[in-house]
Coordinates of C-alpha atoms in Angstrom, one line a residue:
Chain A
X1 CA -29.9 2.4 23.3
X2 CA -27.1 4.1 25.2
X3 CA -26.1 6.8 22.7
X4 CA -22.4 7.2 24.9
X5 CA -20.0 7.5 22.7
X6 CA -16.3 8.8 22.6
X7 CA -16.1 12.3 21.5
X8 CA -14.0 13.7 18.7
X9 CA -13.2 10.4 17.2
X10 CA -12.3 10.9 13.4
X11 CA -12.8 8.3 10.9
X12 CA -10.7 8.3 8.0
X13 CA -12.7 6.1 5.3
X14 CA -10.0 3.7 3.9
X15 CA -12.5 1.3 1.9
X16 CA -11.0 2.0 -1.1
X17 CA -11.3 -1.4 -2.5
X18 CA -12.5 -1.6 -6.0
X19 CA -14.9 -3.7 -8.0
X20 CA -13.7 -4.1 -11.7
X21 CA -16.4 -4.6 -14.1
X22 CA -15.8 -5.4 -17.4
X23 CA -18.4 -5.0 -20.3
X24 CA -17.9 -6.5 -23.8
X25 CA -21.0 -5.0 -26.0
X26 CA -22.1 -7.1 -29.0
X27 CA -22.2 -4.2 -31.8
X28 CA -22.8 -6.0 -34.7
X29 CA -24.7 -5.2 -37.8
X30 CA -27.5 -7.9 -36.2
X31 CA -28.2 -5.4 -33.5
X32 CA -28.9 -2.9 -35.0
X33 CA -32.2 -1.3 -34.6
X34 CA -34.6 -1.8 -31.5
X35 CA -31.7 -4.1 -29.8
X36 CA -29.3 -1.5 -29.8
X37 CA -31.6 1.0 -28.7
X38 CA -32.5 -0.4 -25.5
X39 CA -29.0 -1.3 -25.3
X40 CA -28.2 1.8 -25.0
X41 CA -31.2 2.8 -22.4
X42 CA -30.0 0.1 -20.6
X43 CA -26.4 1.3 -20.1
X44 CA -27.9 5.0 -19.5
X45 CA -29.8 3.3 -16.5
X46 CA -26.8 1.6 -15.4
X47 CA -24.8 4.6 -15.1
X48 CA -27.5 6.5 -13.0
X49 CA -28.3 3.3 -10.8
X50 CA -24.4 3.0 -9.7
X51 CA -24.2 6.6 -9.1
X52 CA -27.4 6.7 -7.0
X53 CA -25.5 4.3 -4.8
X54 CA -23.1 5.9 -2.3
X55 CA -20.9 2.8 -2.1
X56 CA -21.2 1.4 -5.1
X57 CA -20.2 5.1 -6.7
X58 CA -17.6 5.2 -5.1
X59 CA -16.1 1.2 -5.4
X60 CA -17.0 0.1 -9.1
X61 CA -14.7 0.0 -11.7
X62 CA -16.1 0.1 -15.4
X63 CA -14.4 -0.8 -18.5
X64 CA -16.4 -0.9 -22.0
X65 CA -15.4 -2.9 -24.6
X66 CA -17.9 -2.3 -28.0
X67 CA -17.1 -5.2 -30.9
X68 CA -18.7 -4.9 -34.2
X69 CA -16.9 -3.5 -37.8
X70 CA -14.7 -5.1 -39.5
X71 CA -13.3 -7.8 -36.9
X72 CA -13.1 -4.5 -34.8
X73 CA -13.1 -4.0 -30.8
X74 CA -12.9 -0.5 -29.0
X75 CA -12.4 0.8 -25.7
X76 CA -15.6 2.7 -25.5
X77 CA -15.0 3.4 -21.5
X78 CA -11.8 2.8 -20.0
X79 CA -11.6 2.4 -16.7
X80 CA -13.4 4.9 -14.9
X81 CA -14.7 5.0 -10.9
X82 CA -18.9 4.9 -11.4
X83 CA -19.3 8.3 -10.1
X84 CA -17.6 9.6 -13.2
X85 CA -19.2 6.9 -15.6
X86 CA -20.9 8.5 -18.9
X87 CA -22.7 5.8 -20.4
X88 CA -21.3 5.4 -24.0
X89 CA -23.4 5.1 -26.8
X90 CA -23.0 1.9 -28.8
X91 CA -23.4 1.9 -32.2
X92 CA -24.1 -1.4 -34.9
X93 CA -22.3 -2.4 -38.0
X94 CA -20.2 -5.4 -39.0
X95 CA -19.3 -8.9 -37.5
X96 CA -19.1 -10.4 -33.6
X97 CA -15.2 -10.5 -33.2
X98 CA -15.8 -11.9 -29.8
X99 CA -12.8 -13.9 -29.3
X100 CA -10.5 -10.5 -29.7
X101 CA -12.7 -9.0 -27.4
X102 CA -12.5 -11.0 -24.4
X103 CA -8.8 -11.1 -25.0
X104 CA -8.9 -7.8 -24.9
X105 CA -10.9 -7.5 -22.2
X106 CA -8.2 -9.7 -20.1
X107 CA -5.7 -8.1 -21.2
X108 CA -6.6 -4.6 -19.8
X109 CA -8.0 -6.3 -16.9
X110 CA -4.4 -7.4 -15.8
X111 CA -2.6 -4.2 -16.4
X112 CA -5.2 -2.9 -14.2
X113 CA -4.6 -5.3 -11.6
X114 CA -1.2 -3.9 -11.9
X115 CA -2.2 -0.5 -11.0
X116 CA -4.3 -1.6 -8.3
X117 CA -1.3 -3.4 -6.8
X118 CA 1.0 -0.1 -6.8
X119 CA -1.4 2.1 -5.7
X120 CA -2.2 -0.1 -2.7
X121 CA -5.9 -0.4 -3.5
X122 CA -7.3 -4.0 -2.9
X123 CA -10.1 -5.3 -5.4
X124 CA -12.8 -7.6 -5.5
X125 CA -12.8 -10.5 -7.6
X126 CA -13.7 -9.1 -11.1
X127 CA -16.5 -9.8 -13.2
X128 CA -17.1 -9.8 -17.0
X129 CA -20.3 -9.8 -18.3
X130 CA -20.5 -10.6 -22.3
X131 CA -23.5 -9.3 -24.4
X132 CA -24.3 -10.7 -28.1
X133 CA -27.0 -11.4 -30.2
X134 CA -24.7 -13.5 -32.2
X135 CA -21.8 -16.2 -32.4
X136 CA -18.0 -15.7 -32.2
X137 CA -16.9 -15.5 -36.0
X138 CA -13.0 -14.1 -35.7
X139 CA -10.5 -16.5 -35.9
X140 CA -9.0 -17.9 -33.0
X141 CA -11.8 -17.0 -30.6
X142 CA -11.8 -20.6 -29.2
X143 CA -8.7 -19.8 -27.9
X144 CA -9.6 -16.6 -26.3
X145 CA -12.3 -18.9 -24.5
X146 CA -9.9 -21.0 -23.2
X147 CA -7.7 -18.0 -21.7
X148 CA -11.4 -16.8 -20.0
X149 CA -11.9 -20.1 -18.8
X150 CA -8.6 -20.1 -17.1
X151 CA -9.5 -17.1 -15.7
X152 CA -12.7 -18.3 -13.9
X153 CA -10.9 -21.5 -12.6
X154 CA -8.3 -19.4 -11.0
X155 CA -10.5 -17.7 -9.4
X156 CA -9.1 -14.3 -11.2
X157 CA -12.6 -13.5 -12.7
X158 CA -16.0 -13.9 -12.5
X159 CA -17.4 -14.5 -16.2
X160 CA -21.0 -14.0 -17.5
X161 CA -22.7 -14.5 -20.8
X162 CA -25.8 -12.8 -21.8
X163 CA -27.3 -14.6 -25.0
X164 CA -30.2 -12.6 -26.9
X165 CA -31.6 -12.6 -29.8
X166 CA -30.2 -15.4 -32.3
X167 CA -26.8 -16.7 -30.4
X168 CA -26.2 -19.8 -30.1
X169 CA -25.3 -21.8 -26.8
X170 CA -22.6 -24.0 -27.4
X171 CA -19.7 -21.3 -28.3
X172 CA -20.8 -19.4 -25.3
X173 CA -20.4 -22.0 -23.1
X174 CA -16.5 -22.1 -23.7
X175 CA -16.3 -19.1 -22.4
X176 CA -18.2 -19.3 -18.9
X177 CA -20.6 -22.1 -17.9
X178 CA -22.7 -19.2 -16.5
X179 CA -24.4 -18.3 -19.6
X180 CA -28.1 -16.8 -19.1
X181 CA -30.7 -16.0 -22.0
X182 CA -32.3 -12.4 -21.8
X183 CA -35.9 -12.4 -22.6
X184 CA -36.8 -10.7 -25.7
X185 CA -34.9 -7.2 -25.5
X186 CA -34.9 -6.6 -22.1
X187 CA -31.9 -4.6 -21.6
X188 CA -33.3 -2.1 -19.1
X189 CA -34.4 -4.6 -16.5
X190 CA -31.0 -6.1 -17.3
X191 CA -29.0 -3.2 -16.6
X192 CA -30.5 -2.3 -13.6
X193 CA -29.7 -5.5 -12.3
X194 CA -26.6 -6.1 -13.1
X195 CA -25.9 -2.6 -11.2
X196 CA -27.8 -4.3 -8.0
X197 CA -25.8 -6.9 -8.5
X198 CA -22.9 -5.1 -8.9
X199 CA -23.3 -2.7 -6.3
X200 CA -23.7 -5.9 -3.6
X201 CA -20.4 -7.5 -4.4
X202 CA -18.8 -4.2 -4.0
X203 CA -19.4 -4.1 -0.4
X204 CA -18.5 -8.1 -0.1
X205 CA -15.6 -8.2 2.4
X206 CA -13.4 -11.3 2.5
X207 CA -14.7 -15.4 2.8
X208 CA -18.0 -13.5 1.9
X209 CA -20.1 -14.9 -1.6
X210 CA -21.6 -12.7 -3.5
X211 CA -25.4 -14.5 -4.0
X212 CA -26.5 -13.4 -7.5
X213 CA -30.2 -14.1 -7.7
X214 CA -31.3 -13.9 -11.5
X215 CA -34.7 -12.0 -12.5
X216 CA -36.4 -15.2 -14.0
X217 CA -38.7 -12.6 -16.0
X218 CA -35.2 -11.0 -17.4
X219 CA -33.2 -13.9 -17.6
X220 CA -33.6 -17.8 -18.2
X221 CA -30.5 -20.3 -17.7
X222 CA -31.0 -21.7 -21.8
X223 CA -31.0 -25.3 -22.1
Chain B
X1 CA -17.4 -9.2 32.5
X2 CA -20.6 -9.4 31.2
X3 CA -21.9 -9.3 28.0
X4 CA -19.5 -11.0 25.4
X5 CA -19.1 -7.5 23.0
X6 CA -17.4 -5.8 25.6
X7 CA -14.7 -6.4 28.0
X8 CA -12.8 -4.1 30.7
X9 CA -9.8 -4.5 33.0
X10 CA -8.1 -2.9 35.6
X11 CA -5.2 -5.5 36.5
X12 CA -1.5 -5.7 37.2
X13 CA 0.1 -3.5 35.0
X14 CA -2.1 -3.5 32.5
X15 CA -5.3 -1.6 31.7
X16 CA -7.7 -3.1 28.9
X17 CA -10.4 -2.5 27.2
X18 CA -12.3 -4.1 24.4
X19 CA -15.6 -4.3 22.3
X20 CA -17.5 -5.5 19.1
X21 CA -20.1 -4.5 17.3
X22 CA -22.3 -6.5 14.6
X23 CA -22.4 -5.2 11.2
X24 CA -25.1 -4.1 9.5
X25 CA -24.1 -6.4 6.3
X26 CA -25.0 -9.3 9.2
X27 CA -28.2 -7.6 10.9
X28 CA -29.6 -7.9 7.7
X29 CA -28.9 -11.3 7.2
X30 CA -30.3 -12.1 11.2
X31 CA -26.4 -13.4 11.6
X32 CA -24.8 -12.8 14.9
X33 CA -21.6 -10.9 14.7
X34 CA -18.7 -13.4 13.7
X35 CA -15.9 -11.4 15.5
X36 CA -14.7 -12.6 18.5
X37 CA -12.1 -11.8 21.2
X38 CA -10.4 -13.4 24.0
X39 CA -8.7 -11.3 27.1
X40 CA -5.9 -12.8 29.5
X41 CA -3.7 -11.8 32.4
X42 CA -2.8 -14.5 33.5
X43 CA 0.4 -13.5 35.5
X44 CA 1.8 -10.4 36.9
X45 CA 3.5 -8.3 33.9
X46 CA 1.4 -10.7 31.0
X47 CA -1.3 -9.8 28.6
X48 CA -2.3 -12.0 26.1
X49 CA -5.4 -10.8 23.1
X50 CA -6.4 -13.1 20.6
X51 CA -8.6 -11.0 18.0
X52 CA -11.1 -13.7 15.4
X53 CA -12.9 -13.5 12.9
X54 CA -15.3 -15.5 11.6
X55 CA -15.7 -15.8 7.8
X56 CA -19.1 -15.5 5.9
X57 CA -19.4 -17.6 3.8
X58 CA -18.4 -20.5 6.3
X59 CA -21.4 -21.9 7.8
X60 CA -20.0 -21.6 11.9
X61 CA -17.7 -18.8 11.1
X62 CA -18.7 -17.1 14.0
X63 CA -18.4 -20.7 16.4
X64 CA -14.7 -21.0 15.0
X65 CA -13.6 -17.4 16.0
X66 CA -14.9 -17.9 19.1
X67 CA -13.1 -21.9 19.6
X68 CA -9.6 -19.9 18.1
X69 CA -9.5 -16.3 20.5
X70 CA -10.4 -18.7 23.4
X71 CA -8.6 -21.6 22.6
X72 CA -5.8 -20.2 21.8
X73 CA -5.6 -17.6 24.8
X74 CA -6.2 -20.9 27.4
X75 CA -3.7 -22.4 25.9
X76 CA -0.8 -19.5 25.7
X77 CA -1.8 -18.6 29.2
X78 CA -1.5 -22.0 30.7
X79 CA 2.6 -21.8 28.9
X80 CA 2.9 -18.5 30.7
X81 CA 2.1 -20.0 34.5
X82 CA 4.0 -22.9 33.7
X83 CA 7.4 -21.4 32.3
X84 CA 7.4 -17.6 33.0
X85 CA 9.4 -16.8 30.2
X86 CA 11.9 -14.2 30.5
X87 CA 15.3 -12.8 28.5
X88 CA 14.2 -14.4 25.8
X89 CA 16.9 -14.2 23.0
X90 CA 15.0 -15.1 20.0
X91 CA 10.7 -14.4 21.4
X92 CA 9.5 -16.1 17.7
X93 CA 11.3 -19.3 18.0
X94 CA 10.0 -19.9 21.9
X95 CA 6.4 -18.9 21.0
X96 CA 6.3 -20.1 17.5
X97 CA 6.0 -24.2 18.7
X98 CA 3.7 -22.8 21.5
X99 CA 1.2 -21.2 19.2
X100 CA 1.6 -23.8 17.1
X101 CA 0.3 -26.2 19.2
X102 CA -2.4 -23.8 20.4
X103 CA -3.6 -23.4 17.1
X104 CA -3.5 -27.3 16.2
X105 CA -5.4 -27.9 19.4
X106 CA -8.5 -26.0 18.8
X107 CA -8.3 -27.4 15.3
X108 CA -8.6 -31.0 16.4
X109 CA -10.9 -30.3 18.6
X110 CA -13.4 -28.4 16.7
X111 CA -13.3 -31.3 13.9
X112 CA -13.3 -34.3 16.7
X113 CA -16.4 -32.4 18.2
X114 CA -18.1 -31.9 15.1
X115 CA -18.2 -35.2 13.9
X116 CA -18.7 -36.5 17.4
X117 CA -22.3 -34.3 17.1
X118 CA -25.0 -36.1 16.0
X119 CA -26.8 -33.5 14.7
X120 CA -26.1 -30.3 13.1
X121 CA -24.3 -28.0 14.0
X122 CA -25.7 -24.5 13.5
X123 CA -24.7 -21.0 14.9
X124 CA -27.2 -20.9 17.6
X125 CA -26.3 -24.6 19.2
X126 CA -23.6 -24.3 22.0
X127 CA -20.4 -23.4 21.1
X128 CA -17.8 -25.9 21.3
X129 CA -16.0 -25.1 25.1
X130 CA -12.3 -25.3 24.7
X131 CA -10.4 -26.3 27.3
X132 CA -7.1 -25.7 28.8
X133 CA -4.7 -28.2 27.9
X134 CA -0.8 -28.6 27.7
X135 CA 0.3 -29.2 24.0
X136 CA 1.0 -32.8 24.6
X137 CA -2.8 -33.2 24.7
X138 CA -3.3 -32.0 20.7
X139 CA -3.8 -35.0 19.0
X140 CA -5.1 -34.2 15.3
X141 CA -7.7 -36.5 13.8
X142 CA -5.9 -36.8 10.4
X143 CA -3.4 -34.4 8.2
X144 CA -5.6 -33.9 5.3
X145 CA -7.7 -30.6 4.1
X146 CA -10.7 -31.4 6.0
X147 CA -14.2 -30.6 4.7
X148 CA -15.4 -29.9 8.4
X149 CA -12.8 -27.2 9.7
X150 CA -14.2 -25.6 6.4
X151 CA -17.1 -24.9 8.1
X152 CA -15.2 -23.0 10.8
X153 CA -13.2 -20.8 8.3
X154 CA -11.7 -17.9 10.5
X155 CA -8.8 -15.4 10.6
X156 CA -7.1 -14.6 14.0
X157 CA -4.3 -12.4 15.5
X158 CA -2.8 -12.5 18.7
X159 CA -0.8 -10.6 21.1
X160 CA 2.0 -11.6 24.3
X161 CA 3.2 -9.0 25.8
X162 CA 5.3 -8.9 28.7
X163 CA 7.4 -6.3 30.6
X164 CA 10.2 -7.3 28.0
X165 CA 8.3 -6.9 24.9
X166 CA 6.6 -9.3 22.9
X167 CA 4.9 -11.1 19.6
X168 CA 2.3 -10.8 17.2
X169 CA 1.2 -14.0 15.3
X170 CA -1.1 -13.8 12.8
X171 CA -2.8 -15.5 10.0
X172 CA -5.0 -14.1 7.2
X173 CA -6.3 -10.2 7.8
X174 CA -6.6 -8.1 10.6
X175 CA -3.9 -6.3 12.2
X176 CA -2.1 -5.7 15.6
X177 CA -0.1 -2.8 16.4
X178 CA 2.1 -1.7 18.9
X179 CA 3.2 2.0 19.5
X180 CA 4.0 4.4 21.8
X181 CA 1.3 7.0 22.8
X182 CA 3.5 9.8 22.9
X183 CA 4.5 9.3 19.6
X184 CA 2.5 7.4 17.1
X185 CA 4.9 7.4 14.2
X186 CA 7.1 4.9 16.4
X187 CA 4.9 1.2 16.1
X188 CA 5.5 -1.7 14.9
X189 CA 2.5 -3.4 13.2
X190 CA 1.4 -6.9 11.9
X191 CA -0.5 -6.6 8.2
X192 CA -3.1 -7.8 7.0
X193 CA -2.5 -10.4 4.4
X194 CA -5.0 -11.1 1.6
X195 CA -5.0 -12.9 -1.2
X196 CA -5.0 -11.8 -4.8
X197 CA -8.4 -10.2 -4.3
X198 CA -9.9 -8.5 -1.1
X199 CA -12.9 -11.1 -0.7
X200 CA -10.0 -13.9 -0.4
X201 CA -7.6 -14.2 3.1
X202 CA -6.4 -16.9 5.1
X203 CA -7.7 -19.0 8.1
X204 CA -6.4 -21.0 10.3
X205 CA -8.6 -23.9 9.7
X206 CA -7.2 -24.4 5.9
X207 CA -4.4 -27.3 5.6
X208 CA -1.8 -25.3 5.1
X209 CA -2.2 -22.6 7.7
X210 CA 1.2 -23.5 9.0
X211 CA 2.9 -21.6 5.9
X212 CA 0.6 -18.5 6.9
X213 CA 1.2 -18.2 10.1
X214 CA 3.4 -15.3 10.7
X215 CA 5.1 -13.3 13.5
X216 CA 6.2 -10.1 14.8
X217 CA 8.2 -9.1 17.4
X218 CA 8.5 -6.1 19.4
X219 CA 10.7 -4.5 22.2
X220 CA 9.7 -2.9 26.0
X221 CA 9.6 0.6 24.9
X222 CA 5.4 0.0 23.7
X223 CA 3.4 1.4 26.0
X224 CA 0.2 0.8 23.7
X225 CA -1.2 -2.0 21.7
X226 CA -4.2 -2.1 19.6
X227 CA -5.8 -4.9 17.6
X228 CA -8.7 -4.7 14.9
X229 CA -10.8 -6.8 12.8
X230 CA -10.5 -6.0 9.3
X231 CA -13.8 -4.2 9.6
X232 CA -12.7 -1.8 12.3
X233 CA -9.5 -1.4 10.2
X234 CA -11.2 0.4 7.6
X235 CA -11.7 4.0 9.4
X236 CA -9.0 3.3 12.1
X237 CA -6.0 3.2 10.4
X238 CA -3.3 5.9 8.6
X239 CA -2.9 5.7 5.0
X240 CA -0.9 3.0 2.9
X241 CA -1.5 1.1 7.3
X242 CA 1.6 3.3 7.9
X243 CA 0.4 2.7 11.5
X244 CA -2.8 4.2 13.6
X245 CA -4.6 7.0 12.6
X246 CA -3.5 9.6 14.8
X247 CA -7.1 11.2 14.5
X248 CA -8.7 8.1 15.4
X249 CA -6.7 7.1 18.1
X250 CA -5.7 9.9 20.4
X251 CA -9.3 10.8 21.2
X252 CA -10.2 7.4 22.3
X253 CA -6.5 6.5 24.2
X254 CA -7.8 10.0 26.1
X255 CA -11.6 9.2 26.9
X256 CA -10.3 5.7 27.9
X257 CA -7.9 7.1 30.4
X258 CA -10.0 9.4 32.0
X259 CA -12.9 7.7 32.3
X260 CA -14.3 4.3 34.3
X261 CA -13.3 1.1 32.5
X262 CA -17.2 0.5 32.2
X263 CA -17.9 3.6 30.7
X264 CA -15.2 3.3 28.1
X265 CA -16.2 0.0 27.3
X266 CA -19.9 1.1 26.5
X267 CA -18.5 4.3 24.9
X268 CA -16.3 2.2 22.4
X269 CA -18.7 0.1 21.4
X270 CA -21.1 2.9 20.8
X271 CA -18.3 4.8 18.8
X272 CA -17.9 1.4 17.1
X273 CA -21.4 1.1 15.9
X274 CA -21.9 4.3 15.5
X275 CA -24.0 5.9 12.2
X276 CA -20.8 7.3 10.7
X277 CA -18.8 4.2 11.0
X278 CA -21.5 2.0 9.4
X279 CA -21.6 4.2 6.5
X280 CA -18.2 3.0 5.6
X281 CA -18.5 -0.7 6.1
X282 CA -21.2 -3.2 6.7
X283 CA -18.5 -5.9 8.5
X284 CA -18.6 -6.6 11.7
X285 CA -15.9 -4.2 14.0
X286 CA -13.8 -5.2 17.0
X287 CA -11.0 -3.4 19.1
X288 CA -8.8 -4.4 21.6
X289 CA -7.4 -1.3 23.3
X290 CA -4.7 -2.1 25.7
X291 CA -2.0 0.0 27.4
X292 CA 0.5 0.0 30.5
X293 CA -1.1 1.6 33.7
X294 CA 2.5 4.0 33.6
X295 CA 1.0 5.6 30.5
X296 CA -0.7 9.1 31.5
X297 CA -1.3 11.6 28.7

């Protein structure tokens, strides 16, 4: 290969687009033990997989949303670039306010989307992944799924549900049709690839898919 | 020319010089690069660049760059020997019917050939040749979105220039610029538009591609033009796309001046592909470097 190039050429690196990614952590009192262990490992691997990647460190976006108390939801992470991400530690207790959650979760998601906009930084469709052992039990979480289902048919978010232990299908599925089943406790393999994942659609340019392929060994599509 | 990546000129007042280079995000994928380019002088004082690019997720991205830069730059040029067009009051509203029909041209006949195939049609077949045709001859099959121009999703952004001055047009990302080599901080610069999010743009092969088709016009005093895919633009451009990057662009208007047009072809393409520019994207990267043989630096 002719190695000619032009000399003194500076490259100034304006990728500066961002990948939001949006957790909502079941911590309910049904987690506790071994689930929210390796909940926790999991998210520990997640942080040091994203920062082991030098574009995906640099692109992702993380916000960390833990539900569990009394019909409680806290910003565990706000948003934060991956190569300052600390992996927050989730604790259990309490009940599956889901529905407040993902609303939320939206919520923060657009005021982000506003700062993004000032600041001139473009952004890559956004994905939310949701991760309970559980059901919904607040009230008005069905309405909540219909503001993430709006979301996902304007094309303003990519949605994910991640069923384990004892939740139940059906109020997933108004959330997000894409609702996979992780196998047993899994939540390392998980983790690390959803930062794979994650770390591909950060580098997606435009008219380009991200192709997701799921771990069958991690994660079944429940029927 | 050559090899379809790179492209040198040496002609009437103008001095051009132009290259590609496939990303690695496609190398890995065995896809050939979906930019393309298309290069015409086609009378004394005249340039015309046409600047594609293909989208990935359509199927013959790459084909429907290609049928646009062409297509288009046949067509504009064949306006140009016809009509000459000079002291224009109002550049946007003469071109604006002109690319117009350009762009409604190649759209009609990508979908008329498509269908017209009876098999396949993949990104290794033969792409579709676009011809040179007056506007008269751009009959569209039918006005509705059409699940085959789909397949052909691409952005593009043009260039005519003459002595006078000239227009951008432009749909979907990408930019053009056009500045004075002396002094960077005067240019006047088409944008790239996205959509809400930076995986969604605009192509010209959507059904409403009219409403996103927009221009820019610009006077004589130019005496260098630049136009990059959206992957180039990435390391090539000033902060906040408050024009070129000085940095970026003085070196290579320099080495392009002082050296043969066939060196500085190879040399951008190199620079283009180069380790350092691959570590901040894996798209695909073109540049059309253009500038008026009275520029010396």
């Amino acid at each position: 290969m002719n190695e000619l190039t032009i000399p003194d050429v500076q490259l100034i690196d304006n990728s500066s687009q961002r990948l939001p990614l949006i957790l909502v952590l079941d911590g309910s009192g049904s987690m506790s033990g071994s689930p929210i262990a390796e909940l926790n490992r999991g998210l520990k691997l997640l942080e040091e997989e994203l920062k082991a990647d030098p574009v995906a460190r640099l692109r992702v976006q993380l916000l960390v949303l833990r539900l569990g108390g009394h019909d409680n939801v806290e910003v565990v992470a706000d948003w934060t670039d991956a190569m300052n991400f600390t992996a927050p530690t989730i604790e259990a207790n309490g009940n599956t306010p889901l529905g407040k959650a993902v609303r939320l979760a939206l919520s923060k998601l657009e005021d982000q989307k506003q700062n993004y906009k000032v600041a001139g930084i473009p952004y890559n469709r956004p994905w939310l992944y949701m991760i309970t052992d559980g059901e919904p039990n607040d009230t008005a979480w069905e309405e909540a799924a219909k503001e993430c289902r709006a979301a996902i048919d304007s094309k303003k978010l990519a949605a994910f549900a991640i069923m384990t232990g004892g939740a139940r299908l059906e109020p997933l599925r108004q959330f997000t049709d894409t609702v996979l089943k992780l196998e047993g406790i899994k939540f390392r393999e998980l983790f690390v690839w959803l930062s794979r994942s994650a770390s591909v659609a950060s580098k997606t340019r435009q008219g380009e898919s991200v192709q997701v392929t799921v771990p069958q060994n991690v994660l079944t599509i429940p029927t | 020319m050559h090899d379809e990546s790179v492209y040198h000129a040496a002609v009437s007042q103008w001095r051009v010089i132009a290259a590609s280079a496939v990303g690695t995000g496609h190398i890995s994928n065995s896809q050939p690069c979906q930019d393309a380019f298309s290069i015409s002088i086609p009378v004394e004082g005249w340039l015309l660049a046409v600047l594609a690019d293909g989208a990935g997720s359509a199927v013959c991205g790459g084909i429907g760059a290609k049928a646009i830069a062409e297509g288009a730059t046949a067509h504009i040029a064949n306006v140009i020997r016809q009509q000459n067009p000079k002291g224009l009051d109002n550049p946007i509203s003469f071109w604006r019917p002109h690319v117009e029909a350009a762009i409604e041209f190649v759209r009609s006949t990508l979908e008329r050939a498509y269908l017209e195939q009876t098999t396949s049609l993949t990104e290794t077949e033969t792409p579709i040749e676009i011809e040179d045709r007056s506007a008269d001859d751009a009959r569209p099959l039918h006005s509705e979105p059409s699940e085959v121009l789909k397949k052909f999703h691409a952005t593009v952004v043009g260039a005519i220039i003459s002595e006078e001055g000239g227009v951008f047009f432009h749909i979907g990302d990408g930019t053009a610029v056009a500045t004075c080599a002396h002094d960077l901080s005067e240019y006047i610069i088409t944008e790239p538009r996205n959509g809400e999010t930076a995986d969604q743009t605009y192509f010209f092969t959507e059904s409403d591609w009219r409403d996103n088709l927009r221009f820019v016009d610009f006077g004589p005093e130019h005496d260098l033009f630049v136009l990059l895919s959206d992957g180039a633009m990435t390391f090539a451009m000033a902060p906040h796309l408050e024009g070129l990057s000085p940095s970026f662009i003085r070196p290579i208007t320099k080495y392009l001046l002082s050296e043969t047009n066939l060196t500085g072809a190879i040399a951008l393409q190199n620079t283009l592909d180069s380790q350092a520019t691959r570590e901040i994207t894996t798209d695909d990267k073109t540049m059309i470097w253009a500038c008026r043989r009275t520029l010396d630096l």
